[in-house]
Short mmCIF file of C-alpha atoms in Angstrom, two decimals:
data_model
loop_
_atom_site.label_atom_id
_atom_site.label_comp_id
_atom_site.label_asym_id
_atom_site.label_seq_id
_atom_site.Cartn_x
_atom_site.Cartn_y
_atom_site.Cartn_z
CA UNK A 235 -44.07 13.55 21.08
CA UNK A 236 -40.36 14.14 21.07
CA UNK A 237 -38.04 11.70 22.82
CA UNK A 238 -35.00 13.61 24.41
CA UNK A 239 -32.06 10.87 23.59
CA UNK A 240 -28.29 10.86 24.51
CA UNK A 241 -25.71 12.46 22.09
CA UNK A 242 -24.47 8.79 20.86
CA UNK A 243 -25.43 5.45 21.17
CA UNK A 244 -23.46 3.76 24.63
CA UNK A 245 -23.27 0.70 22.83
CA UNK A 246 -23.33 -0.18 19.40
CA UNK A 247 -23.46 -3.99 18.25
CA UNK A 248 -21.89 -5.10 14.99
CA UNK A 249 -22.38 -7.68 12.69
CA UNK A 250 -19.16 -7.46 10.76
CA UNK A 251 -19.84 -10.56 8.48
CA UNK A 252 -22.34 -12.98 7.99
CA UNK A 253 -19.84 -15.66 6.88
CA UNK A 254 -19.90 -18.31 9.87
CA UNK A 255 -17.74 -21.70 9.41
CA UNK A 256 -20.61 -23.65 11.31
CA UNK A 257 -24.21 -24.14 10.50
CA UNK A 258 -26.07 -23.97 14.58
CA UNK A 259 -29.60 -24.79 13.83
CA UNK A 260 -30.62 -21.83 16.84
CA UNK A 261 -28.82 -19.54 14.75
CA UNK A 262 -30.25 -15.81 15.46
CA UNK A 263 -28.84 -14.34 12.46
CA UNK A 264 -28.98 -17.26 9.65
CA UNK A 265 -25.83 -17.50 9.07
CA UNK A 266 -23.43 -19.13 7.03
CA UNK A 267 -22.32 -17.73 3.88
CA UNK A 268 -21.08 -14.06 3.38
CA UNK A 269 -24.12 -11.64 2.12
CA UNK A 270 -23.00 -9.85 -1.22
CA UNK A 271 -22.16 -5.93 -0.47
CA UNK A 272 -20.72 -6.33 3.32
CA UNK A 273 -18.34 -3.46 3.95
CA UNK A 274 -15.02 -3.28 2.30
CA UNK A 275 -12.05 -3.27 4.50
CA UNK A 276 -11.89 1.12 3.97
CA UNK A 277 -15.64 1.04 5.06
CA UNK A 278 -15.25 -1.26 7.99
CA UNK A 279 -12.06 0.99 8.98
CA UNK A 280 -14.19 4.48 8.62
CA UNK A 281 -17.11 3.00 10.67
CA UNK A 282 -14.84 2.67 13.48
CA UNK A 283 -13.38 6.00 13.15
CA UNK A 284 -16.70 7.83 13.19
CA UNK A 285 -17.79 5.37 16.39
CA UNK A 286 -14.74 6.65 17.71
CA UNK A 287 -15.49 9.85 17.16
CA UNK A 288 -19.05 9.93 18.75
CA UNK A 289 -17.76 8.69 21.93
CA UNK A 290 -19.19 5.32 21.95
CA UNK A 291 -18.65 3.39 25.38
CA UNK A 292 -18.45 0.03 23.78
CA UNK A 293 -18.31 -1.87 20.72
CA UNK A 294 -19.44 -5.45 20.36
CA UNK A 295 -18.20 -7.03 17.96
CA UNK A 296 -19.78 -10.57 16.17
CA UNK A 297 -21.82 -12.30 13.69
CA UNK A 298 -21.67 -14.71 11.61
CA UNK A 299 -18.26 -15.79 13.04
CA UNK A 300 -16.07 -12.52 13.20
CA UNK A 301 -12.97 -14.39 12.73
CA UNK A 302 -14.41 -15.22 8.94
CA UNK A 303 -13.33 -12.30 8.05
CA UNK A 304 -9.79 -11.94 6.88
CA UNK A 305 -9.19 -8.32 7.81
CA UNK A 306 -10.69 -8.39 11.21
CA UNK A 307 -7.57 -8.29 12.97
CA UNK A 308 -6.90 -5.34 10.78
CA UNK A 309 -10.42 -3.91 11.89
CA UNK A 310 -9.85 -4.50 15.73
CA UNK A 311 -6.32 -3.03 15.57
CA UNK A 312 -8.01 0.00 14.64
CA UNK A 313 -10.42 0.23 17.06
CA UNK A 314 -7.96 -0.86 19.75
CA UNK A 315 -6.39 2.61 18.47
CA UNK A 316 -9.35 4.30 18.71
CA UNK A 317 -9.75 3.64 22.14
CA UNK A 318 -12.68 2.06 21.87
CA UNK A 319 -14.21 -0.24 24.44
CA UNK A 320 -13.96 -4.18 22.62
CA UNK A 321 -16.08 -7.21 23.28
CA UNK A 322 -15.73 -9.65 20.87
CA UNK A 323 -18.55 -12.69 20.50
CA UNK A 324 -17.20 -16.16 18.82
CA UNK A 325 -17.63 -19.81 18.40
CA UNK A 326 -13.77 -20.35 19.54
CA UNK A 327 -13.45 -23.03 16.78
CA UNK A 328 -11.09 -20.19 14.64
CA UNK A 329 -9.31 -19.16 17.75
CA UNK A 330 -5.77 -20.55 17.21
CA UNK A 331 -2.60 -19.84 18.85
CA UNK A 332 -1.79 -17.16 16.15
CA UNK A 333 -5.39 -15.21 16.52
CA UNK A 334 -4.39 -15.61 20.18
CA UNK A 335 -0.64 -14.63 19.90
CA UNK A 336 -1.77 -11.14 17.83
CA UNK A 337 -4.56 -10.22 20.08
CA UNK A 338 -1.39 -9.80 22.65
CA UNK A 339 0.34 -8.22 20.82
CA UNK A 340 -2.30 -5.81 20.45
CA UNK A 341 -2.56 -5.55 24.50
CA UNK A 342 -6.15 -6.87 24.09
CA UNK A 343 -7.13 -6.66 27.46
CA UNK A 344 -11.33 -6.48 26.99
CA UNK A 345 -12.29 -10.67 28.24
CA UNK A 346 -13.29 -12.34 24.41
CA UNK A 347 -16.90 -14.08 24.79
CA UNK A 348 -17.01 -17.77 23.54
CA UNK A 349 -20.38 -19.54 22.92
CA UNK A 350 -20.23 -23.28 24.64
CA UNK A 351 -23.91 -24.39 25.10
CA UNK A 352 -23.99 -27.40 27.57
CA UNK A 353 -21.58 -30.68 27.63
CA UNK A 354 -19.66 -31.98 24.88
CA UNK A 355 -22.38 -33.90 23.59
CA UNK A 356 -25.60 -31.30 23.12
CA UNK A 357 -23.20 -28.66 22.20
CA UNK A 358 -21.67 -30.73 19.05
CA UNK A 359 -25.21 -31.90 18.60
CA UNK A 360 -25.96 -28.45 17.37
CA UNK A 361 -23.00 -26.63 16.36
CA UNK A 362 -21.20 -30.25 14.47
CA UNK A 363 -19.11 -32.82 15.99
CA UNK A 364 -15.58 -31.83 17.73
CA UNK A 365 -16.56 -28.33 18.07
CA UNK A 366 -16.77 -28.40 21.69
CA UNK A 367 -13.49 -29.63 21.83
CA UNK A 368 -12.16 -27.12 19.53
CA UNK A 369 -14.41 -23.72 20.99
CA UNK A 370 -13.05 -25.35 24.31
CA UNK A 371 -9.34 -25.10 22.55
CA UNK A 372 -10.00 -22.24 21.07
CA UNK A 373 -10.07 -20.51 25.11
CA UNK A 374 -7.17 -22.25 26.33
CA UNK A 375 -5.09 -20.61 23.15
CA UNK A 376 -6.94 -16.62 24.55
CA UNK A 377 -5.83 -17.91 28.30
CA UNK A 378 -2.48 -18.84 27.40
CA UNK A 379 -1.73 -15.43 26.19
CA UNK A 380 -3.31 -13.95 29.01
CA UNK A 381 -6.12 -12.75 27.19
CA UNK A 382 -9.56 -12.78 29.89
CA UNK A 383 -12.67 -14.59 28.67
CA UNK A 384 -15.95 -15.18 29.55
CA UNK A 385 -18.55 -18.04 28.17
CA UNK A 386 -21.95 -17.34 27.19
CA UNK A 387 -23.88 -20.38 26.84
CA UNK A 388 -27.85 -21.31 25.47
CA UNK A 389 -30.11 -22.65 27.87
CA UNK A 390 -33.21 -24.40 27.19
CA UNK A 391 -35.14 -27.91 28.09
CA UNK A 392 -32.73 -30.10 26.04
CA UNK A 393 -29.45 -28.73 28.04
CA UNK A 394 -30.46 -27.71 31.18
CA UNK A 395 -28.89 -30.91 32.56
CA UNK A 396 -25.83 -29.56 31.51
CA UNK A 397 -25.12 -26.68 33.30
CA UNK A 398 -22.73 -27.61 35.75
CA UNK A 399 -20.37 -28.70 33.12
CA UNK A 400 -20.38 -25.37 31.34
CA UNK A 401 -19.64 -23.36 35.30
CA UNK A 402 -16.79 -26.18 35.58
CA UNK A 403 -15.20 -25.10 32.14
CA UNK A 404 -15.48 -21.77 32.94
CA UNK A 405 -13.55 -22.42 36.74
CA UNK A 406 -10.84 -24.41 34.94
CA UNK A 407 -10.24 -21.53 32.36
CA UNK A 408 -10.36 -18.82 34.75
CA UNK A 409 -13.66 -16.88 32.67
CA UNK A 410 -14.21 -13.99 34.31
CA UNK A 411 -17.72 -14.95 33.79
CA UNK A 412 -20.35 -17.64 32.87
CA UNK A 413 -23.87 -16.49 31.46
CA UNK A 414 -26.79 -18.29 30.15
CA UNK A 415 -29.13 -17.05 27.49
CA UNK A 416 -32.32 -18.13 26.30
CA UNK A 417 -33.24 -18.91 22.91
CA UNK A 418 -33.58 -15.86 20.25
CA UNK A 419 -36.77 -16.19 18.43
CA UNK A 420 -35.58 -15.31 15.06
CA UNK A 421 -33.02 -16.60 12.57
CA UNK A 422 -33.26 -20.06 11.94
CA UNK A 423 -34.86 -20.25 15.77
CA UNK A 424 -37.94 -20.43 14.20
CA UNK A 425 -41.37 -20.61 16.59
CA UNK A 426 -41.35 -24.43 16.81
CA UNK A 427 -37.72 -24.38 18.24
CA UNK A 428 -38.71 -22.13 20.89
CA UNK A 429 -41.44 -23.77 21.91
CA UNK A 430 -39.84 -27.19 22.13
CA UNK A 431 -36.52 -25.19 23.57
CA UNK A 432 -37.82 -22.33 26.08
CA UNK A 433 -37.65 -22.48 29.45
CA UNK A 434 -40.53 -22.19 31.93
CA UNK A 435 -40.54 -19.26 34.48
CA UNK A 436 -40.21 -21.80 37.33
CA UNK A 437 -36.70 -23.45 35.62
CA UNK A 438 -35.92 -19.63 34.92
CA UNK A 439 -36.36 -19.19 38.45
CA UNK A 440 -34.85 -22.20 39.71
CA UNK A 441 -31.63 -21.31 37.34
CA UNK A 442 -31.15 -18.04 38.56
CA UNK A 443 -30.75 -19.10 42.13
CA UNK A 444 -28.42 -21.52 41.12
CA UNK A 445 -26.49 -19.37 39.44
CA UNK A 446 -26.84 -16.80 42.01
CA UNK A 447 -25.42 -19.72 44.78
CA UNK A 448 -22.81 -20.71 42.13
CA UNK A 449 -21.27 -16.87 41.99
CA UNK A 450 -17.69 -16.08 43.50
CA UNK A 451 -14.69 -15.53 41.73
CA UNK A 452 -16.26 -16.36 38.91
CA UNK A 453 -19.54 -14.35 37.92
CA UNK A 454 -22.45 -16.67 37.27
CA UNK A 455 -25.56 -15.27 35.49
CA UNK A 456 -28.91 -16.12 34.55
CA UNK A 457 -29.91 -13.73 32.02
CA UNK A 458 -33.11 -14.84 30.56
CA UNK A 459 -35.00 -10.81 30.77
CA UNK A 460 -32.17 -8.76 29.66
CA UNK A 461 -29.77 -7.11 31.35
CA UNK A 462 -31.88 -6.87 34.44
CA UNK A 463 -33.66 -10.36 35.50
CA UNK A 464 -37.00 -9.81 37.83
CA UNK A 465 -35.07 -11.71 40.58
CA UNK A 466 -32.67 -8.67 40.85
CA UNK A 467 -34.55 -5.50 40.02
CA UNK A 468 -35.56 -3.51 42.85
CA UNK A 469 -39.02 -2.60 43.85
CA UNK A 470 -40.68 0.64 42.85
CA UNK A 471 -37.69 2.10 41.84
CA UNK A 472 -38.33 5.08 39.40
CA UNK A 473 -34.54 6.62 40.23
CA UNK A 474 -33.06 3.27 38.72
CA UNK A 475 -35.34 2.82 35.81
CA UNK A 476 -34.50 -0.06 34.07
CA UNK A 477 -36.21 -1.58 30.58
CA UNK A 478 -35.48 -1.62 26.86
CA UNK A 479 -32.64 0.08 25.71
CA UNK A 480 -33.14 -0.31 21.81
CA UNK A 481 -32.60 2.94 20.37
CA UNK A 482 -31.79 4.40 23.52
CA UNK A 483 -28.45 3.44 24.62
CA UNK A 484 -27.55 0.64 21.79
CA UNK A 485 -28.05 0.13 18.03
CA UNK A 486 -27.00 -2.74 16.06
CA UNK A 487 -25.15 -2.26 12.62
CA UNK A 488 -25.63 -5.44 10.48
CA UNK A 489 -22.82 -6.64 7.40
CA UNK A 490 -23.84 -4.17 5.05
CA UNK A 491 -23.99 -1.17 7.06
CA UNK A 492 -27.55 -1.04 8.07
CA UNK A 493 -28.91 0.42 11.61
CA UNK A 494 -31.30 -1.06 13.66
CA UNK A 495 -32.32 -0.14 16.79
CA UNK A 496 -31.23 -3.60 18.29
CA UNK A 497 -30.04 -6.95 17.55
CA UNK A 498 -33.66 -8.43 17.29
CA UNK A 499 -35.90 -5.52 15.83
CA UNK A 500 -33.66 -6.08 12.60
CA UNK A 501 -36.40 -6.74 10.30
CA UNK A 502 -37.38 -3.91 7.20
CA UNK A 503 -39.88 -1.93 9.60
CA UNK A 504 -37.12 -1.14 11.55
CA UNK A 505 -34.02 -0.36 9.30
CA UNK A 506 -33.44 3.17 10.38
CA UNK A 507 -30.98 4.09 7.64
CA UNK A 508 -27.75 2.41 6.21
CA UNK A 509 -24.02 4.10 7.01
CA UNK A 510 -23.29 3.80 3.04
CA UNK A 511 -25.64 6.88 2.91
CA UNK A 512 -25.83 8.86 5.57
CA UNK A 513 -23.65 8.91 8.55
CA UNK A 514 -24.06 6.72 11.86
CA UNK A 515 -24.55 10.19 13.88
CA UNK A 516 -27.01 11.76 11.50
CA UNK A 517 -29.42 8.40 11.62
CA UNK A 518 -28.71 8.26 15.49
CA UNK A 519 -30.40 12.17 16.13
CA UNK A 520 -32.29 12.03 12.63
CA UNK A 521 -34.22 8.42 12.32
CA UNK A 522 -38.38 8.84 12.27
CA UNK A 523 -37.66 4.98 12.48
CA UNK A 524 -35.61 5.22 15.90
CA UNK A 525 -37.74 8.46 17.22
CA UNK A 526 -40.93 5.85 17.23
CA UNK A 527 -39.39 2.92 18.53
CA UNK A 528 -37.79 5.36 21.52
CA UNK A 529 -41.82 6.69 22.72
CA UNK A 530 -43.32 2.83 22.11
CA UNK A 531 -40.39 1.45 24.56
CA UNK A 532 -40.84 4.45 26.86
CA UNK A 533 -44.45 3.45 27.30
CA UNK A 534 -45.04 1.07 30.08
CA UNK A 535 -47.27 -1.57 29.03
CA UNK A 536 -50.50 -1.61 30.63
CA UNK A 537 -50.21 -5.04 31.89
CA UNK A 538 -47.35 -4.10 33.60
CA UNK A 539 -49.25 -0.95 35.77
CA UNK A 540 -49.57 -2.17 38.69
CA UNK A 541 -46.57 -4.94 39.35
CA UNK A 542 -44.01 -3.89 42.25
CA UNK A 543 -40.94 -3.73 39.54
CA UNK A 544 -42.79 -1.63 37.28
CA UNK A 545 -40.23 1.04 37.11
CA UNK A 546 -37.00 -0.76 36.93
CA UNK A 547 -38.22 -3.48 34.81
CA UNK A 548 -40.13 -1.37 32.86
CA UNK A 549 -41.74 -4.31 30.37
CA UNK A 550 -38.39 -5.77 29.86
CA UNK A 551 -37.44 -7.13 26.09
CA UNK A 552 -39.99 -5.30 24.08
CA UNK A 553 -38.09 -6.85 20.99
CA UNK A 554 -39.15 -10.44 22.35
CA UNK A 555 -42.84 -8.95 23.14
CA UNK A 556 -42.88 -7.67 19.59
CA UNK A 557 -41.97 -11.03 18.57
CA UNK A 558 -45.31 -12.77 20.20
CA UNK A 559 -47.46 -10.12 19.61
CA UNK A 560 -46.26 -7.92 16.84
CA UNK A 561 -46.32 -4.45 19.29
CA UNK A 562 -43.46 -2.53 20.81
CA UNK A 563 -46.22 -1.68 23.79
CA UNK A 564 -46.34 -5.76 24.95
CA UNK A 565 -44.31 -6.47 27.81
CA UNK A 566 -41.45 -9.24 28.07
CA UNK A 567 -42.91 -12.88 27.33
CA UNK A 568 -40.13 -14.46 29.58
CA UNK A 569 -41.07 -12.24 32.43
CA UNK A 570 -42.26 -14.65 35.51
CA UNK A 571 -44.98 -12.83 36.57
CA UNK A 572 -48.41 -13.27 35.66
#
């Protein structure tokens, strides 16, 4: 079966070092040190061009800890050039007045996502002690130079407590948004840290009204099913079809150059090809690897048949169903209903 696919990716996430300069024991992407044979400055430079060049909406950029590297200022000069679409993802704890003072300069006008997971206490409980006061730092230094931001933040059972104090920071830096995330199962978030750590579907529930109630100015949002949480998608609605978008409308490029179809189906079965070889177009229109996982997450999974948001849920994170049951055709574990 052949999968009729856009021209270009509408996002594309990239991992442009694995260096990180803290050691968070949920880390997604194990990291810490820099992997041997991550893109050379020239490479890094020429990947943005030919994103550029395919008319990418958006390019997220993260980690590791982006700021690690010591040309990325170089790297988003160029795609600020490029007219490309920026959101940055960071600890903060790099984020000084001079990061800050040359992202001005730049114009930088895309809001740059810090990661603050609960009070001062949990958060320095796993990210290392003073980093909530220096990720918190590290947003007054983007505010004072007018650059937007917005906080994502981990939710589980050990922090749920603290989510007030993570919507307060957020009011008294003027975030254009607050979010809260569950726990990726891979990394060093092994299965016994998601078990101890995930939230039930009644505290999902309960969180997103409280989010929803908490909303204004500020945009508060519980994201626990993807872009498009059961509590908001609408009924039977086949013109607004909602569901996966791994290989569809995003792909994730990892240190080295690899493709994957997202930020969690990154393991060997699904490295689609590698920009060192071929380029990002020809693996985007010519990957057997992204071709199959297009017609698995096109599939509705049976158990979803016959629920009411069947067509603009569509089985939610198959990447997190693949995860507990090793198929693409398993719907969303998170999802709240039975």
């Amino acid at each position: 079966m052949s999968t009729k696919i856009l021209s270009a990716p509408l996002t594309i996430h990239w991992w442009v070092t694995s260096a990180c300069n803290l050691a968070c024991r949920m880390c997604s992407t194990s990291s810490g040190m820099p992997k041997q044979g991550e893109l050379t400055t020239d490479e890094a430079l020429a990947f943005v061009d030919e994103v550029a060049a395919m008319k990418v909406f958006t390019l997220v950029i993260g980690g590791g800890e982006p700021f690690c590297r010591p040309d990325m200022m170089k790297i988003l000069e160029r795609a600020h050039e490029r007219k490309l679409r920026l959101h940055i993802t960071t600890n903060g704890t790099l984020v000084d007045d001079r990061i800050a003072r040359q992202l001005a300069d730049m114009h930088f006008s895309y809001p740059v996502q810090v990661s603050i997971d609960g009070d001062r206490s949990f958060h320095d409980t796993i990210r290392g002690e003073g980093m909530y006061d220096r990720a918190s730092q590290g947003l007054r230094h983007l505010r004072h130079f007018g650059i937007p931001v917005k906080i994502a933040s981990l939710v589980s059972k050990k922090n749920i407590d603290g989510v007030e104090s993570v919507i307060e920071l957020g009011r008294s830096v003027e975030a254009t948004q607050v979010s809260f995330h569950g726990i990726i199962p891979s990394g060093r978030a092994g299965e016994s840290l998601v078990d101890a750590w995930e939230l039930s579907p009644s505290q999902w529930r309960f969180l997103e009204g409280y989010c929803l109630r908490s909303s204004g100015d500020m945009k508060v949002i519980c994201d626990p099913y993807g872009d498009e949480p059961i509590g908001r998608a609408r009924q039977h609605s086949p013109e607004s079809r909602g569901g996966c978008s791994a290989g569809i409308t995003e792909l994730t490029i990892d240190a080295s150059g690899h493709v994957y179809p997202c930020i969690l189906l990154s393991g060997e079965e699904f490295l689609a090809g590698t920009i060192r070889q071929e380029p990002l177009h020809a693996i985007w229109s010519g990957s057997a690897v992204l071709q199959r996982v297009r017609e698995e997450v096109q599939a509705l999974p049976e158990a979803c048949a016959v629920c009411e948001y069947d067509m603009s849920c569509f089985g939610g994170c198959r990447a997190l169903g693949y995860a507990a049951s090793g198929s693409l055709l398993s719907k969303d574990p998170r999802c709240p209903i039975s």
